[in-house]
CSV table of C-alpha atoms in Angstrom, one decimal:
chain,number,residue,atom,x,y,z
S,15,UNK,CA,40.7,97.1,42.0
S,16,UNK,CA,38.7,93.4,41.2
S,17,UNK,CA,37.7,94.8,38.0
S,18,UNK,CA,39.3,93.5,34.9
S,19,UNK,CA,39.6,95.4,31.6
S,20,UNK,CA,37.9,93.7,28.9
S,21,UNK,CA,38.8,94.3,25.3
S,22,UNK,CA,35.1,95.7,24.0
S,23,UNK,CA,35.5,98.6,27.2
S,24,UNK,CA,33.3,97.5,29.6
S,25,UNK,CA,34.4,95.9,32.7
S,26,UNK,CA,33.6,92.3,34.3
S,27,UNK,CA,34.1,91.6,37.7
S,28,UNK,CA,36.0,88.7,38.9
S,29,UNK,CA,33.9,85.7,39.5
S,30,UNK,CA,31.1,86.7,37.2
S,31,UNK,CA,30.9,85.1,33.5
S,32,UNK,CA,32.0,87.4,30.1
S,33,UNK,CA,29.4,88.8,28.5
S,34,UNK,CA,29.0,89.1,24.9
S,35,UNK,CA,27.7,93.4,23.8
S,36,UNK,CA,24.1,92.3,23.3
S,37,UNK,CA,23.6,89.6,26.4
S,38,UNK,CA,21.4,90.4,29.1
S,39,UNK,CA,22.5,90.3,33.2
S,40,UNK,CA,19.7,87.2,34.0
S,41,UNK,CA,19.9,84.7,35.3
S,42,UNK,CA,18.7,81.8,32.5
S,43,UNK,CA,15.5,80.9,32.8
S,44,UNK,CA,14.0,77.6,32.8
S,45,UNK,CA,11.2,76.1,30.3
S,46,UNK,CA,13.3,74.0,28.4
S,47,UNK,CA,13.6,69.9,29.3
S,48,UNK,CA,15.4,69.1,32.2
S,49,UNK,CA,19.3,68.5,32.3
S,50,UNK,CA,19.7,67.0,35.1
S,51,UNK,CA,18.3,63.4,34.9
S,52,UNK,CA,16.2,62.3,38.0
S,53,UNK,CA,13.1,60.8,39.2
S,54,UNK,CA,10.1,62.0,38.3
S,55,UNK,CA,8.2,64.9,40.4
S,56,UNK,CA,4.4,64.9,42.0
S,57,UNK,CA,1.9,63.6,39.9
S,58,UNK,CA,0.5,67.2,38.1
S,59,UNK,CA,-3.3,65.0,38.6
S,60,UNK,CA,-4.7,66.9,41.4
S,61,UNK,CA,-8.2,65.2,42.2
S,62,UNK,CA,-11.2,67.9,41.8
S,63,UNK,CA,-12.3,67.8,45.5
S,64,UNK,CA,-11.0,65.8,47.9
S,65,UNK,CA,-13.1,62.6,49.4
S,66,UNK,CA,-14.4,63.5,52.5
S,67,UNK,CA,-13.7,61.2,55.4
S,68,UNK,CA,-17.0,59.3,56.7
S,69,UNK,CA,-16.9,57.3,59.5
S,70,UNK,CA,-18.9,54.4,60.9
S,71,UNK,CA,-20.8,54.4,64.2
S,72,UNK,CA,-18.8,51.6,65.1
S,73,UNK,CA,-15.6,52.9,64.5
S,74,UNK,CA,-16.6,55.8,66.5
S,75,UNK,CA,-17.8,54.4,69.4
S,76,UNK,CA,-14.7,52.2,69.6
S,77,UNK,CA,-12.4,55.3,69.5
S,78,UNK,CA,-14.9,57.3,72.2
S,79,UNK,CA,-14.3,53.6,74.4
S,80,UNK,CA,-10.3,54.0,73.9
S,81,UNK,CA,-10.5,57.6,74.7
S,82,UNK,CA,-12.0,57.3,77.7
S,83,UNK,CA,-10.4,54.4,79.4
S,84,UNK,CA,-7.3,56.7,78.9
S,85,UNK,CA,-5.6,57.9,82.6
S,86,UNK,CA,-2.1,59.2,81.9
S,87,UNK,CA,-1.5,62.8,80.1
S,88,UNK,CA,-1.1,62.8,77.0
S,89,UNK,CA,-2.7,59.6,75.8
S,90,UNK,CA,-5.8,60.8,74.3
S,91,UNK,CA,-3.4,63.3,72.3
S,92,UNK,CA,-1.3,59.5,70.8
S,93,UNK,CA,-4.8,58.4,70.6
S,94,UNK,CA,-5.8,61.0,68.3
S,95,UNK,CA,-2.5,61.2,66.4
S,96,UNK,CA,-2.2,57.3,65.4
S,97,UNK,CA,-5.7,57.6,64.0
S,98,UNK,CA,-5.3,60.7,62.4
S,99,UNK,CA,-8.0,62.6,64.3
S,100,UNK,CA,-8.7,65.8,65.8
S,101,UNK,CA,-9.9,66.5,69.3
S,102,UNK,CA,-12.9,68.5,67.9
S,103,UNK,CA,-13.9,65.1,66.8
S,104,UNK,CA,-14.1,63.3,70.0
S,105,UNK,CA,-16.3,66.6,71.3
S,106,UNK,CA,-18.6,65.9,68.3
S,107,UNK,CA,-18.8,62.0,68.5
S,108,UNK,CA,-19.7,62.5,72.2
S,109,UNK,CA,-21.9,64.9,71.6
S,110,UNK,CA,-23.8,62.2,69.2
S,111,UNK,CA,-23.0,59.1,71.2
S,112,UNK,CA,-25.1,61.0,74.1
S,113,UNK,CA,-28.0,62.1,71.7
S,114,UNK,CA,-28.0,58.6,70.1
S,115,UNK,CA,-25.4,58.6,67.5
S,116,UNK,CA,-27.6,57.8,64.6
S,117,UNK,CA,-26.5,59.1,61.4
S,118,UNK,CA,-27.3,62.6,60.2
S,119,UNK,CA,-30.0,61.8,57.0
S,120,UNK,CA,-29.2,64.0,54.2
S,121,UNK,CA,-30.8,65.5,51.7
S,122,UNK,CA,-33.7,67.5,51.5
S,123,UNK,CA,-36.4,67.1,54.7
S,124,UNK,CA,-38.8,64.7,54.2
S,125,UNK,CA,-42.8,66.6,54.3
S,126,UNK,CA,-45.0,65.6,57.2
S,127,UNK,CA,-48.2,65.7,55.9
S,128,UNK,CA,-51.2,65.8,58.0
S,129,UNK,CA,-53.7,63.1,57.7
S,130,UNK,CA,-56.5,65.6,57.9
S,131,UNK,CA,-55.6,67.4,55.6
S,132,UNK,CA,-54.7,64.7,53.2
S,133,UNK,CA,-58.1,63.7,53.2
S,134,UNK,CA,-59.3,67.3,52.2
S,135,UNK,CA,-57.3,67.5,49.2
S,136,UNK,CA,-58.4,64.1,48.1
S,137,UNK,CA,-61.7,65.5,48.5
S,138,UNK,CA,-61.5,68.7,47.1
S,139,UNK,CA,-59.9,66.6,43.7
S,140,UNK,CA,-63.1,64.4,43.6
S,141,UNK,CA,-65.4,67.1,44.1
S,142,UNK,CA,-63.3,69.4,41.2
S,143,UNK,CA,-63.6,67.1,38.9
S,144,UNK,CA,-67.7,66.3,39.4
S,145,UNK,CA,-68.0,70.1,39.1
S,146,UNK,CA,-66.3,70.1,35.5
S,147,UNK,CA,-68.8,67.3,34.3
S,148,UNK,CA,-71.5,69.3,35.7
S,149,UNK,CA,-70.6,72.1,34.2
S,150,UNK,CA,-69.7,70.2,31.1
S,151,UNK,CA,-73.5,68.9,31.2
S,152,UNK,CA,-74.9,72.2,31.4
S,153,UNK,CA,-73.0,73.5,29.0
S,154,UNK,CA,-74.3,70.6,26.6
S,155,UNK,CA,-78.0,71.3,27.6
S,156,UNK,CA,-77.6,75.3,27.2
S,157,UNK,CA,-76.7,74.1,22.8
S,158,UNK,CA,-79.7,71.5,22.8
S,159,UNK,CA,-82.1,74.1,24.2
S,160,UNK,CA,-80.1,76.5,21.7
S,161,UNK,CA,-80.7,74.0,18.8
S,162,UNK,CA,-84.2,72.9,19.2
S,163,UNK,CA,-85.7,76.6,20.1
S,164,UNK,CA,-86.6,76.1,23.6
S,165,UNK,CA,-86.4,79.3,25.8
S,166,UNK,CA,-84.4,78.9,29.2
S,167,UNK,CA,-85.7,79.9,32.7
S,168,UNK,CA,-83.8,82.7,34.0
S,169,UNK,CA,-81.3,80.9,36.5
S,170,UNK,CA,-81.4,82.7,40.3
S,171,UNK,CA,-78.9,81.8,42.0
S,172,UNK,CA,-78.9,81.3,46.2
S,173,UNK,CA,-77.3,84.8,46.7
S,174,UNK,CA,-79.6,86.8,44.6
S,175,UNK,CA,-82.9,84.7,46.9
S,176,UNK,CA,-81.3,86.4,49.9
S,177,UNK,CA,-81.3,89.9,48.2
S,178,UNK,CA,-85.5,90.3,48.6
């Protein structure tokens, strides 16, 4: 039998450290200062969002030229590993090259305004200003007629004249 008798009546197996009456049998927990002196760990500061790589059109064309020059099997893969790229980059860049390799504009799309619509909107604003002036003049004339006691002729609109 590998067990040995302890004085307090508990058995302990060989190879196990001796425990006293109230000690736990768990492994010691970390959280204190490290007992082993060594080089510090990685920097705990993590960037909020990784930076997105951007490739210039000149670089894209250079990589495409090198990839098209590859003749032996595995050369394209070697080029991609050396440059840190994926095969999907080549596919996407070839499509861009066929379309002219123009950089994509970011942000909201610019509104295309028809010149006729623009001219009509300007005319509408001009007529609204003219209408406000006319309404102000009419309101002033009504007050003057009321103050002077001059009776106003009843106003007949164009809509009323067509009902005859």
